Coordinates of C-alpha atoms in Angstrom, one line a residue:
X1200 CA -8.7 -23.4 74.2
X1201 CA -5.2 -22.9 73.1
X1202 CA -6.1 -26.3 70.7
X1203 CA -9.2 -24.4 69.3
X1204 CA -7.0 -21.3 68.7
X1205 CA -4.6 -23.2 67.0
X1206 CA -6.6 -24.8 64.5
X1207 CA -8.3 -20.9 63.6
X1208 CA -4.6 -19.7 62.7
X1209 CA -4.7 -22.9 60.5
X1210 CA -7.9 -22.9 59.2
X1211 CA -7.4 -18.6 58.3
X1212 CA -3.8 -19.4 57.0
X1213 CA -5.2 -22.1 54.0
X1214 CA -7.8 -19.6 53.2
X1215 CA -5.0 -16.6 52.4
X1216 CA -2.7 -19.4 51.0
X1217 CA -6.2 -20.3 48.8
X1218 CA -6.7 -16.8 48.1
X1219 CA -3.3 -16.0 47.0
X1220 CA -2.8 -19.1 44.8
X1221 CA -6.3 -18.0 43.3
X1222 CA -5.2 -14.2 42.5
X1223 CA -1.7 -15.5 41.5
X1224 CA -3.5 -18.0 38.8
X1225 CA -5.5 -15.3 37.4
X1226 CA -3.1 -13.1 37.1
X1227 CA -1.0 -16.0 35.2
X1228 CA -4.0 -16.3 33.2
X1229 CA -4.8 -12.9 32.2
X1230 CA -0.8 -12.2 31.3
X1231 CA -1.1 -15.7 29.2
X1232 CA -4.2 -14.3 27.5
X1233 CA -2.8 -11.4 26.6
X1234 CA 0.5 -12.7 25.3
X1235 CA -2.1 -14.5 22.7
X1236 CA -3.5 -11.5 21.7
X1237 CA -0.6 -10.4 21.1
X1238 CA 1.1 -13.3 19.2
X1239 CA -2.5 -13.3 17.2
X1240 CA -2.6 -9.5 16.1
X1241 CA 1.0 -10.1 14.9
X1242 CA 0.2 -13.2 13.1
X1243 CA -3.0 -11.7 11.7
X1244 CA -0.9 -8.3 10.4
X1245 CA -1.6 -9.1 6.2
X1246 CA 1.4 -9.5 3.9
X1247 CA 1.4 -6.6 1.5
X1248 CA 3.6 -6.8 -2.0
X1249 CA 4.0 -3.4 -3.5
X1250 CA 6.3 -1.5 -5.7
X1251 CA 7.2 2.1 -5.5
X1252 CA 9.1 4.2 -7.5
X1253 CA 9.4 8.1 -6.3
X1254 CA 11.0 10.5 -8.2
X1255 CA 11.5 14.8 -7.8
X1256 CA 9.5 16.4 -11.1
X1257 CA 12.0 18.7 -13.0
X1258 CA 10.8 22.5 -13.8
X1259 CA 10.1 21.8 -16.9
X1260 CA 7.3 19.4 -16.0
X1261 CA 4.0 21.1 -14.5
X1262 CA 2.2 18.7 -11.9
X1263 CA -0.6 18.7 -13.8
X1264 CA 0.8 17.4 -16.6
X1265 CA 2.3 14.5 -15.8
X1266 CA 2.5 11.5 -18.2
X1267 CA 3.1 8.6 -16.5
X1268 CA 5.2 6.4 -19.2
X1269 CA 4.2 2.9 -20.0
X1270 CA 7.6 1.5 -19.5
X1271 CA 7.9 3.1 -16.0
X1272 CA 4.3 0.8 -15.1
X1273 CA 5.9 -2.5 -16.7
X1274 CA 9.2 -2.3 -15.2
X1275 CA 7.4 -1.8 -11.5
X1276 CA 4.9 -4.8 -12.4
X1277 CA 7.5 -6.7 -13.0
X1278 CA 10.0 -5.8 -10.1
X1279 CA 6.6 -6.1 -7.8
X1280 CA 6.7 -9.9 -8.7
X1281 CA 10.5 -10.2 -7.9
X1282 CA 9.3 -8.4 -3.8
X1283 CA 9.5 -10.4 -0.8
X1284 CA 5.9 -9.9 1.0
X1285 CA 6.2 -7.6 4.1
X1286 CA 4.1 -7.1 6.9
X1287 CA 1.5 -3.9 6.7
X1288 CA 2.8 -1.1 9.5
X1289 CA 0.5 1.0 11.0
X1290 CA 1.1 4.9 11.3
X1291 CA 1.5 5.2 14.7
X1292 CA 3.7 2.3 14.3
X1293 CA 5.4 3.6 11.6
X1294 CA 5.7 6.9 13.7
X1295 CA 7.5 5.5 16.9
X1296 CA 10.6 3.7 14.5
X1297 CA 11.2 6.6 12.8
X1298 CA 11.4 8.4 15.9
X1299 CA 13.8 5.5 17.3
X1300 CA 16.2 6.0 14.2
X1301 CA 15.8 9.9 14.4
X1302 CA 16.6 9.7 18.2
X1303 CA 20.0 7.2 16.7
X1304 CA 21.5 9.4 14.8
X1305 CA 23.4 12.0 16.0
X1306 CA 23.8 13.5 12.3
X1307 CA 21.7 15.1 9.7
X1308 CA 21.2 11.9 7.9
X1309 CA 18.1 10.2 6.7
X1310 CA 17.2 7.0 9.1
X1311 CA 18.6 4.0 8.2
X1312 CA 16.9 1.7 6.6
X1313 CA 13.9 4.2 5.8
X1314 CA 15.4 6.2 3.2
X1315 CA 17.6 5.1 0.4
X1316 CA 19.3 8.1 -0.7
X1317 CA 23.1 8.0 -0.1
X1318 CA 23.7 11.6 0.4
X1319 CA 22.2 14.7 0.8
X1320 CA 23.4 17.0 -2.4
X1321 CA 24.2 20.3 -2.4
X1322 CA 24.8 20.5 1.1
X1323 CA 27.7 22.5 1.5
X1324 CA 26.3 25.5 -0.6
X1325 CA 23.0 25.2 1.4
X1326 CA 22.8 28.0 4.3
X1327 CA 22.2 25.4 7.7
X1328 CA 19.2 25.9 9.3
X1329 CA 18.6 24.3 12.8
X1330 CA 15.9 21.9 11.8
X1331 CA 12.4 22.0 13.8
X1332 CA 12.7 25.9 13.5
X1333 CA 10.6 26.7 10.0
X1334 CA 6.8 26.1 9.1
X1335 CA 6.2 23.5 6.5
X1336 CA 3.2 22.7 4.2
X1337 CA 1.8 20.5 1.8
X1338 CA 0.5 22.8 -0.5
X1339 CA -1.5 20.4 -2.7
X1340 CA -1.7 17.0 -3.7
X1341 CA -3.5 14.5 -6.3
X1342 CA -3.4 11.2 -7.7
X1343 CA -3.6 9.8 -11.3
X1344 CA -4.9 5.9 -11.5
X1345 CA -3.4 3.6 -14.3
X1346 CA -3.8 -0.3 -15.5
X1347 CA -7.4 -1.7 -15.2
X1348 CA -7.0 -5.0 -17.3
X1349 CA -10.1 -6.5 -16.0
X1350 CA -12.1 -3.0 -16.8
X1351 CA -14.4 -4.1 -13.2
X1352 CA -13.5 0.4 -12.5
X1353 CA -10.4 -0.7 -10.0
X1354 CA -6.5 -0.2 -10.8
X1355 CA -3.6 -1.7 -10.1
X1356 CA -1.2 1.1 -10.4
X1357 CA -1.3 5.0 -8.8
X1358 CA 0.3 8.2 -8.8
X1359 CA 0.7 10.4 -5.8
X1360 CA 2.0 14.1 -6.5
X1361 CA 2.3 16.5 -3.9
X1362 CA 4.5 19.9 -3.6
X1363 CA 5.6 20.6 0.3
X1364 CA 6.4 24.0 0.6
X1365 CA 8.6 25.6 3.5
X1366 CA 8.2 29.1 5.0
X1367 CA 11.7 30.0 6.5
X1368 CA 14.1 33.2 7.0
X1369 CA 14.2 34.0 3.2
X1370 CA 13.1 34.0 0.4
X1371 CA 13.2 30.7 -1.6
X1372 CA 15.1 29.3 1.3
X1373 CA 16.2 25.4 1.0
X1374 CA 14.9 22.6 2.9
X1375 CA 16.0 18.7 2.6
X1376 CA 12.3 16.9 3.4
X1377 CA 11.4 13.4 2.6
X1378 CA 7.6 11.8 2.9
X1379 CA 5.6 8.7 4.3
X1380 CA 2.6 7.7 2.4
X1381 CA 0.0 5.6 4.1
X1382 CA -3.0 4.1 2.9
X1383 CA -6.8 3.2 4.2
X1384 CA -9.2 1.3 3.1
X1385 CA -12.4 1.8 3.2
X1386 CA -11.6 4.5 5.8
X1387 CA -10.1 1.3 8.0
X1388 CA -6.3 2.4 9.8
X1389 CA -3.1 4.0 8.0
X1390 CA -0.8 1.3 6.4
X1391 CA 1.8 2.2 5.4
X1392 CA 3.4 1.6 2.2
X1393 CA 6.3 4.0 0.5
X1394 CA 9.0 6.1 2.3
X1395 CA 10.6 8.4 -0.7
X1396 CA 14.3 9.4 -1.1
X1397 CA 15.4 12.5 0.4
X1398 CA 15.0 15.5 -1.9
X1399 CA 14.9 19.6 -1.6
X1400 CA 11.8 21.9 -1.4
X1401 CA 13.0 26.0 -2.1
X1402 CA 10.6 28.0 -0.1
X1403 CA 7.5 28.3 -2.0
X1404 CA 8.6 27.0 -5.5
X1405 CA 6.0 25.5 -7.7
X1406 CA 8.4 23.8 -9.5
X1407 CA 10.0 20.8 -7.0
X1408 CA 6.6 18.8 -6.9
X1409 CA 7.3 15.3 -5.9
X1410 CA 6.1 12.4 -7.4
X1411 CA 5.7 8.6 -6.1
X1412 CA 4.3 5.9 -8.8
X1413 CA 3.3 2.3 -6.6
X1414 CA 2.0 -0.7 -8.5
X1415 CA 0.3 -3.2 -6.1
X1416 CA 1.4 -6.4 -6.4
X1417 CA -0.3 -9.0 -4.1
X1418 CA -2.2 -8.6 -0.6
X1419 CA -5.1 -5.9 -1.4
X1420 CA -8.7 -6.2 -1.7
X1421 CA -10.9 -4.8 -4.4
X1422 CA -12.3 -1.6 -2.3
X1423 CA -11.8 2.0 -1.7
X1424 CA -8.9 3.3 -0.7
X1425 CA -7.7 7.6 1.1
X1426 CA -3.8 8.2 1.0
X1427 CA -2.1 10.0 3.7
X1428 CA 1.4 12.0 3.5
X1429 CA 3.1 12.7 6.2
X1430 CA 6.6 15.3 6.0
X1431 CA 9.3 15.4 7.6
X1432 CA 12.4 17.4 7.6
X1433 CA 15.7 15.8 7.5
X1434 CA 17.1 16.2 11.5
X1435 CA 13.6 16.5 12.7
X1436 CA 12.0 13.5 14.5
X1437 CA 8.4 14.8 14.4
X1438 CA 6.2 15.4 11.5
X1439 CA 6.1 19.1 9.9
X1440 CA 3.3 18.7 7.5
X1441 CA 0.7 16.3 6.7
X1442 CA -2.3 15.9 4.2
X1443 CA -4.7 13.2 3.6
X1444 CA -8.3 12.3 2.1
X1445 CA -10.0 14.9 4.7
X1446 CA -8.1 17.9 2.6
X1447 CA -7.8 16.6 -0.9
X1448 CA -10.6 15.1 -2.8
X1449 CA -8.0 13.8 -5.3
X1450 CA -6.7 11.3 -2.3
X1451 CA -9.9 10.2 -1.4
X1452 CA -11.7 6.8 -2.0
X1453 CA -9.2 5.3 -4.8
X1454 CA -10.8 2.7 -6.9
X1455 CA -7.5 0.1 -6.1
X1456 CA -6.6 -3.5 -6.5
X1457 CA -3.3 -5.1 -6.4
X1458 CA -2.3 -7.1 -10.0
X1459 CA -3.2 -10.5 -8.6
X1460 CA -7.1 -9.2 -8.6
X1461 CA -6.9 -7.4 -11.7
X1462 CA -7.2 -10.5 -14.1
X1463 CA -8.8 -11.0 -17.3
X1464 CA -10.6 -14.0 -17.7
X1465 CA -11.1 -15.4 -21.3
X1466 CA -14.2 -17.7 -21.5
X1467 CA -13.8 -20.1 -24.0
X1468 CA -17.1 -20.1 -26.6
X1469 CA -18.3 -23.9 -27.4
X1470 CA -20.2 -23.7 -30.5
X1471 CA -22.4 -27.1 -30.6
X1472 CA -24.3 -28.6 -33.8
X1473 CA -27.2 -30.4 -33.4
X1474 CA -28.4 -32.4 -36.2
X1475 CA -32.3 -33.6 -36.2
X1476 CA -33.9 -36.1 -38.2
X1477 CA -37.6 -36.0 -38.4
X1478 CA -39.9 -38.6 -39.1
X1479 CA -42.0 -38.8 -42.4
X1480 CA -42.2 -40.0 -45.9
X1481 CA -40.4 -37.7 -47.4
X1482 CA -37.6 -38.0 -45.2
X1483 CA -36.9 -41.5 -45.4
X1484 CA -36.8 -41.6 -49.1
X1485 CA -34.5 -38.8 -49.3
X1486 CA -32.2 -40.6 -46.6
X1487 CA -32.6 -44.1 -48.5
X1488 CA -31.3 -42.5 -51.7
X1489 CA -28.8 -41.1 -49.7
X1490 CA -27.4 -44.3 -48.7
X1491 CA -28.0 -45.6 -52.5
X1492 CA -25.9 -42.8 -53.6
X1493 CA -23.1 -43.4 -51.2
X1494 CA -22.8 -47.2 -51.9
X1495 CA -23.1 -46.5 -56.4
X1496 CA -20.0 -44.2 -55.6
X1497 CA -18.0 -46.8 -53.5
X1498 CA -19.0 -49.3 -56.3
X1499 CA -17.1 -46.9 -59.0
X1500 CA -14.3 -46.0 -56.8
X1501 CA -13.9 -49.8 -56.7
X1502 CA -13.9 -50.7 -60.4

């Protein structure tokens, strides 16, 4: 009995052991699996090549009458082709760093690495505000499109101009802001794709529009493409104001291409002569004096 007993324990001690090994495998497994997922969705993130230039429009320019200078378009084409490609960020993505680097700094400086403007000006003549306090808003936003060698109705090169407006304790009141533009295509997820400088909005001004000009290089499909904006305020981690393709027609479904797709193809035109001699009479006597001709005219040249 105490033999039979014995050999039970055993025999229910391999099975657990079994068991255990089995659910420790598969958990093995699983984790492996999804460390390939992983290592695949980064590997399968595209390589984007763009070139953005952003500037602040002065009061004497009205949005709407912007004239995007030919220059401006050639020097970004060609400083696109001088880029290092970098790997397309997702909004929520994009979201949670600049929360990191907001959460960094302990003053009221643009993130590092985000935003390339070296100071904010006028700061000591601006009344301080506690940021997160005031009420922003995009108050409209369109897009011009530029630069369609190929003339196939898709463009290389974009405007985005927007004017943020902010609603504080007085009139005309200064904000420092600065903006994150994203796009979709083909209503596919947010990449994004320009962070501007930081620059001043006075409460509901008309005249501090800002404007971003992008050429894209390399890395984007002939399609359709919406553009996001997403505000923030200088201090603030989250975002105070957003617009995007669902509010403004003018940011909706852009005909876009990056350079390397807009290319004009010359086809070379071969022009070939056929000659055709027919049989007949008439033909052969005409090519016998012919050759009758040609060998008289040697014979002179000769003499």
């Amino acid at each position: 009995m105490m033999t039979l007993s014995i050999s039970k324990w055993s025999l229910t001690a391999v099975v657990l052991l079994s068991m255990s090994g089995f659910v420790h495998t598969a958990v093995a497994s699983e984790a492996a699996a999804l460390s390939n997922v992983a290592a695949l969705s980064n590997q399968v993130q595209a390589k984007v090549l763009v070139s953005s230039e952003g500037r602040q429009l002065t009061a004497s320019e009205k949005p709407i009458q912007v004239k995007v200078d030919p220059q401006r378009i050639n020097a970004l084409v060609n400083n696109a082709k001088q880029l290092e490609p970098a790997l397309a960020v997702e909004r929520s993505v994009r979201i949670k760093q600049l929360s990191q680097l907001s959460k960094q700094t302990t003053s009221q400086v643009a993130p590092k690495n985000t935003l390339t403007n070296n100071a904010i000006t006028n700061t000591a003549s601006m009344m301080y505000v506690q940021p997160g306090l005031r009420d922003f808003t995009i108050y409209q936003a369109y897009s011009h499109l530029y630069d369609d060698f190929d003339e196939d109705g898709f463009y290389q090169t974009f405007t985005v101009t927007f004017d943020a407006d902010v609603y504080g304790f007085s009139v005309g009141e200064p904000a420092n802001v600065y903006a994150e533009l994203y796009l979709s295509r083909n209503g596919g997820p947010w990449q994004h794709y320009y962070s501007t400088d930081i620059f001043t909005i006075y409460g509901e001004a008309e005249d501090d529009s800002y404007e971003v000009l992008t050429t894209l290089a390399q890395g984007y499909k002939t399609d359709y493409y919406d553009v996001l904006i997403d505000l923030y305020e200088v201090g603030y981690e989250d975002i105070v104001a957003t617009i995007s393709s669902e509010e403004a027609d003018s940011l909706y479904a852009l005909p876009l291409e990056s350079s390397d797709r807009d290319t004009v193809y010359i086809e070379e035109e071969i022009i070939e002569t056929e000659v055709i001699v027919s049989g007949g009479s008439t033909s052969g006597v005409m090519l016998i004096l012919a050759v009758g001709l040609l060998i008289m005219r040697r014979k002179s040249m000769t003499s």
